[in-house]
PDB file of C-alpha atoms in Angstrom:
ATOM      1  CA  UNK L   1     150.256  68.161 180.851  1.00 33.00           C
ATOM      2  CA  UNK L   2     146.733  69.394 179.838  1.00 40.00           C
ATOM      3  CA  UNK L   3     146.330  72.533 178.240  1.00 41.00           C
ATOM      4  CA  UNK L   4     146.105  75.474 180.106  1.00 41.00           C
ATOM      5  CA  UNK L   5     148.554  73.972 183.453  1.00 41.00           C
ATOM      6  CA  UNK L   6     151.029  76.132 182.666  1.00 39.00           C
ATOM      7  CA  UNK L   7     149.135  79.808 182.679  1.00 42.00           C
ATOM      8  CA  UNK L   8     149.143  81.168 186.381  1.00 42.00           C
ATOM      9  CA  UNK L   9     145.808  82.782 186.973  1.00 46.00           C
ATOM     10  CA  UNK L  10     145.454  86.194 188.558  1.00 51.00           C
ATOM     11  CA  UNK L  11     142.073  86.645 188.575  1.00 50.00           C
ATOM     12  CA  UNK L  12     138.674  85.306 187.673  1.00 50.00           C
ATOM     13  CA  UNK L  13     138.574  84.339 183.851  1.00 48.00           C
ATOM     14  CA  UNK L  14     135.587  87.049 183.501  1.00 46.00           C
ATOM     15  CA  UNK L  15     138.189  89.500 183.629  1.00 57.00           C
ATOM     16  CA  UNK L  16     139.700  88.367 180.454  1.00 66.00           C
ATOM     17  CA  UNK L  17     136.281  87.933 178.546  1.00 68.00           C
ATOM     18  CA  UNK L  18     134.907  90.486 176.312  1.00 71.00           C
ATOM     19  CA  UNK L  19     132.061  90.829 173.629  1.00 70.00           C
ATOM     20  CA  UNK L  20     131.033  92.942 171.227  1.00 71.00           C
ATOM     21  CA  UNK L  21     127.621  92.502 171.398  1.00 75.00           C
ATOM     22  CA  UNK L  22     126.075  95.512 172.765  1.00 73.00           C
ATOM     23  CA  UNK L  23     129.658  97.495 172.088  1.00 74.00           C
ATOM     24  CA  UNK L  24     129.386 101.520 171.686  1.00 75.00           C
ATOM     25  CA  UNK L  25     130.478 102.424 168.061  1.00 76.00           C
ATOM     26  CA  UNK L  26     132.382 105.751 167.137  1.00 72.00           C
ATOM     27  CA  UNK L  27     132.498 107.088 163.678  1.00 75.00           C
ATOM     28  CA  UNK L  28     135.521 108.376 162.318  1.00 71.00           C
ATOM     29  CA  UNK L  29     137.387 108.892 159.349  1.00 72.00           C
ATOM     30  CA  UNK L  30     140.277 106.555 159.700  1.00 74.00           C
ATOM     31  CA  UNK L  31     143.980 107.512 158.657  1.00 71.00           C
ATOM     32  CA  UNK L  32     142.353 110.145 155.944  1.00 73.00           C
ATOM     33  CA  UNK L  33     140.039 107.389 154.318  1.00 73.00           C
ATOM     34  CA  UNK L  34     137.544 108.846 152.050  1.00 75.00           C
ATOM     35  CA  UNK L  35     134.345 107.651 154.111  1.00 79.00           C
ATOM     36  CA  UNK L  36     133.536 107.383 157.246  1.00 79.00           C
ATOM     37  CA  UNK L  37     134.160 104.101 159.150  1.00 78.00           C
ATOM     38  CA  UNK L  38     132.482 103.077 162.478  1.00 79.00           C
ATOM     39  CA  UNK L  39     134.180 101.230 165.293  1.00 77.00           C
ATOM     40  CA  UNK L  40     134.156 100.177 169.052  1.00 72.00           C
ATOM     41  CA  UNK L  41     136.721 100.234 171.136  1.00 74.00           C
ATOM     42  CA  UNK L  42     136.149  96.768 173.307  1.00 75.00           C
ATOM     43  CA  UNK L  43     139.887  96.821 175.068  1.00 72.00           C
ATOM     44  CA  UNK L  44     141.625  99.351 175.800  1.00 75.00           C
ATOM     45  CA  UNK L  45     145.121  99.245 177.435  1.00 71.00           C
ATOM     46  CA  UNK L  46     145.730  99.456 181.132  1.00 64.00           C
ATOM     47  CA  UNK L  47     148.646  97.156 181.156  1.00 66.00           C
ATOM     48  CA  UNK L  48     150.215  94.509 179.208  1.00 72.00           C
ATOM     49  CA  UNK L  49     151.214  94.605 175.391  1.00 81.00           C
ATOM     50  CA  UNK L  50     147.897  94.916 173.927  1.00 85.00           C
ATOM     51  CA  UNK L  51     147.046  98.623 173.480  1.00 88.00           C
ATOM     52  CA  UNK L  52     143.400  98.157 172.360  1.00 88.00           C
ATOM     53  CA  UNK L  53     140.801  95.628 170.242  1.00 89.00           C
ATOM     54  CA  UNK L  54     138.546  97.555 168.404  1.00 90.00           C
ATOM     55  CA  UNK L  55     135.726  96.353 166.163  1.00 92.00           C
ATOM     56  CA  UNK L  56     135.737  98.051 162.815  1.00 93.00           C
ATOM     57  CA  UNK L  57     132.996  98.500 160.389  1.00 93.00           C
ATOM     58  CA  UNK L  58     133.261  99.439 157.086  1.00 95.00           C
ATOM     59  CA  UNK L  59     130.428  99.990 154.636  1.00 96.00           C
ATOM     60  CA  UNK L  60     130.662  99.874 150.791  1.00 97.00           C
ATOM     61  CA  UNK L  61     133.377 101.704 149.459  1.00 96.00           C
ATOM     62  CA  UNK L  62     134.865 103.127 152.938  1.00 95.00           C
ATOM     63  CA  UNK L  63     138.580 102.734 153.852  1.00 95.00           C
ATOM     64  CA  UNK L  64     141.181 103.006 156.144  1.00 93.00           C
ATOM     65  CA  UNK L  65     143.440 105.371 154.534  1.00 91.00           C
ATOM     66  CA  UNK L  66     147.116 104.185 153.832  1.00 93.00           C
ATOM     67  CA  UNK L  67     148.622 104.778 157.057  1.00 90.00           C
ATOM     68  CA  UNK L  68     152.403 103.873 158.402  1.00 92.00           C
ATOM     69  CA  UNK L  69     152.757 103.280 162.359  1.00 84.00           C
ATOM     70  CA  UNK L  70     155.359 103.814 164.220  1.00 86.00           C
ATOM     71  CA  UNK L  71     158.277 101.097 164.878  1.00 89.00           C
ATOM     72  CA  UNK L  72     157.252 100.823 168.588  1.00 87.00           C
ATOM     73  CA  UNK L  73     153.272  99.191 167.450  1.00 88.00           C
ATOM     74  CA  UNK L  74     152.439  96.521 165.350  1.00 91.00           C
ATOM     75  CA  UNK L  75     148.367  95.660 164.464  1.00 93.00           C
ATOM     76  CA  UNK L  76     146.417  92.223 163.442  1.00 94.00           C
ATOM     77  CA  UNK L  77     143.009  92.302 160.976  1.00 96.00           C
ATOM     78  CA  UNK L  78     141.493  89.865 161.681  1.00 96.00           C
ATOM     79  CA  UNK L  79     138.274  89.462 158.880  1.00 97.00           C
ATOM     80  CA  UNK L  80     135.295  88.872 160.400  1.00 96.00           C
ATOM     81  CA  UNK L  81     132.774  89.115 157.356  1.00 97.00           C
ATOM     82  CA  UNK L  82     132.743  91.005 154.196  1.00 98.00           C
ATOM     83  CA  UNK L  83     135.642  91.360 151.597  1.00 98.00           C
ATOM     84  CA  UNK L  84     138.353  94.263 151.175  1.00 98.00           C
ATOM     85  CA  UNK L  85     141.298  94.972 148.990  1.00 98.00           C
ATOM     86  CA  UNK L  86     144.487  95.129 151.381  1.00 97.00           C
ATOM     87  CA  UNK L  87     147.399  97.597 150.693  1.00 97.00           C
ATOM     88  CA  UNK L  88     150.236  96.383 152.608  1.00 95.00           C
ATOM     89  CA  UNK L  89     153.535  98.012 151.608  1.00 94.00           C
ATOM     90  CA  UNK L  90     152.796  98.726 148.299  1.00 93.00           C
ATOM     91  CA  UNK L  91     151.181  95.399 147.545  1.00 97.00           C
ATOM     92  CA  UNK L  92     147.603  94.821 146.893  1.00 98.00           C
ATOM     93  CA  UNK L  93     145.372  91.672 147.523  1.00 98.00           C
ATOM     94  CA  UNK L  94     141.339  90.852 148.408  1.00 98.00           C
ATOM     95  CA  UNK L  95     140.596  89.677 152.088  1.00 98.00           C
ATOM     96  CA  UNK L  96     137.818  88.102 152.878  1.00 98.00           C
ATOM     97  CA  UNK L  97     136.620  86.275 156.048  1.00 97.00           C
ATOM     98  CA  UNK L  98     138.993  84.356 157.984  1.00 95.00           C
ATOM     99  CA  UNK L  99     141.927  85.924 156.657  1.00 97.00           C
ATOM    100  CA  UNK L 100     144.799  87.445 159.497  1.00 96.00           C
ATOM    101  CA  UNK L 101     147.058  90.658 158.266  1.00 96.00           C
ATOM    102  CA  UNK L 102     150.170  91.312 160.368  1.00 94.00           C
ATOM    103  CA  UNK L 103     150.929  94.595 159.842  1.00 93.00           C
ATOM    104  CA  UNK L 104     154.418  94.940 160.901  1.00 92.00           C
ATOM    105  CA  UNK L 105     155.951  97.928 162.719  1.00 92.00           C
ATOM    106  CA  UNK L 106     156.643 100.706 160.295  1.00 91.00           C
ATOM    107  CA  UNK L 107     154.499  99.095 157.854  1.00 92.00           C
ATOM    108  CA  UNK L 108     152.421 101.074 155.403  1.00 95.00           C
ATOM    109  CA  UNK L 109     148.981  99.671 155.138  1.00 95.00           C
ATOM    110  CA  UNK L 110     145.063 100.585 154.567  1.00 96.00           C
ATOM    111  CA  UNK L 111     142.345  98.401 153.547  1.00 97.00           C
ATOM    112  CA  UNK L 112     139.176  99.263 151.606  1.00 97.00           C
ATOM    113  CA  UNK L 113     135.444  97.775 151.764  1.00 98.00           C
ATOM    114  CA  UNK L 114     135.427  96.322 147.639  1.00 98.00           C
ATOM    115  CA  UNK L 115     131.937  94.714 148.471  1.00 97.00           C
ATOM    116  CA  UNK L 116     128.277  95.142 148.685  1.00 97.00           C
ATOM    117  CA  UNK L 117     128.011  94.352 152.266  1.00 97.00           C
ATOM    118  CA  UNK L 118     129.550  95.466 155.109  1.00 97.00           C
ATOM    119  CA  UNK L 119     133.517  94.775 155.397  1.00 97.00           C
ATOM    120  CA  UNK L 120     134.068  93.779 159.667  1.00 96.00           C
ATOM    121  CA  UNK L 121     137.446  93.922 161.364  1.00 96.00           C
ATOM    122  CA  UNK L 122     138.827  92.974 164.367  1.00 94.00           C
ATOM    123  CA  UNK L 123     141.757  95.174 164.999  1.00 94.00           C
ATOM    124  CA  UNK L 124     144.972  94.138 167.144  1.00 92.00           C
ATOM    125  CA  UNK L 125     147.159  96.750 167.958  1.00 91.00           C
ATOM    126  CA  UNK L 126     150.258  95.428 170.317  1.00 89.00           C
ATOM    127  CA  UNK L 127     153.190  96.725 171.144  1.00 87.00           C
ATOM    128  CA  UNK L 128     157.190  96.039 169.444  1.00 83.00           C
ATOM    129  CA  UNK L 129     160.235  95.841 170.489  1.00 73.00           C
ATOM    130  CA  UNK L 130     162.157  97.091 168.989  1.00 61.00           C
ATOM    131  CA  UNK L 131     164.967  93.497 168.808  1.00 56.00           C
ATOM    132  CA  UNK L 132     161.879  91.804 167.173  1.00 51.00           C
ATOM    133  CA  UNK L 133     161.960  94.177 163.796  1.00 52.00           C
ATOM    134  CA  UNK L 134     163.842  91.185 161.918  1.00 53.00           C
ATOM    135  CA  UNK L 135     161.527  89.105 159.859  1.00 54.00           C
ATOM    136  CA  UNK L 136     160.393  85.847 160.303  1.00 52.00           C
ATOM    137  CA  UNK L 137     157.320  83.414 160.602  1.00 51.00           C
TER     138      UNK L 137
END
């Protein structure tokens, strides 16, 4: 089987793309962080799991505020470029780029911009059920 046989298509594939080149950015002071952050919403739900994909933009020393979520959502960082100091659940640790943070439903987490340059996010949020709460891989 090559890959890909087994996904029905609905639609054209362009449906499915998206860039953020040439995205609009807000600017907002996420969860009560002590800066202001900017972002752009590039999906937003209309059906499906995914509730949104933002690209998020810190500058030095700006946050997201230590937040908790609800147990019915459950968001990826993804690191694009820059490097942050993660609070997730009480823990701390540096991200850089590359790195992937589940934050799990009912999590606690925030993440702050510990560098010189920018700090860039991609932002997952899906939503949880709530039968897959347990932990695992």
């Amino acid at each position: 089987m090559r890959g890909g046989d087994f996904v029905k298509r609905r639609g054209p594939a362009v449906e499915r793309q998206y860039r953020f080149e040439g995205c609009t950015f807000e600017r907002v002071r996420a969860h009560g962080g002590s800066r202001e952050i900017s972002f752009a919403r590039v999906v937003a739900r209309n059906r499906g799991s995914i509730r949104f994909i933002d690209l998020s933009v810190l500058g030095p020393g700006a946050d997201i505020g230590c937040h908790t979520h609800d147990v019915d959502n459950e968001e990826l960082y993804v690191v694009v470029s820059g490097r942050g100091l993660m609070t997730l659940d009480g823990h701390e640790f540096e991200v850089g780029p590359g790195h992937v943070i589940l934050n799990r439903p009912g999590g606690t987490h925030g993440l702050r911009n510990i560098g010189e340059e920018e700090l860039r996010i991609v932002v997952i949020e899906v939503e949880s059920e709530p039968e897959n709460l347990r932990d695992g891989p």
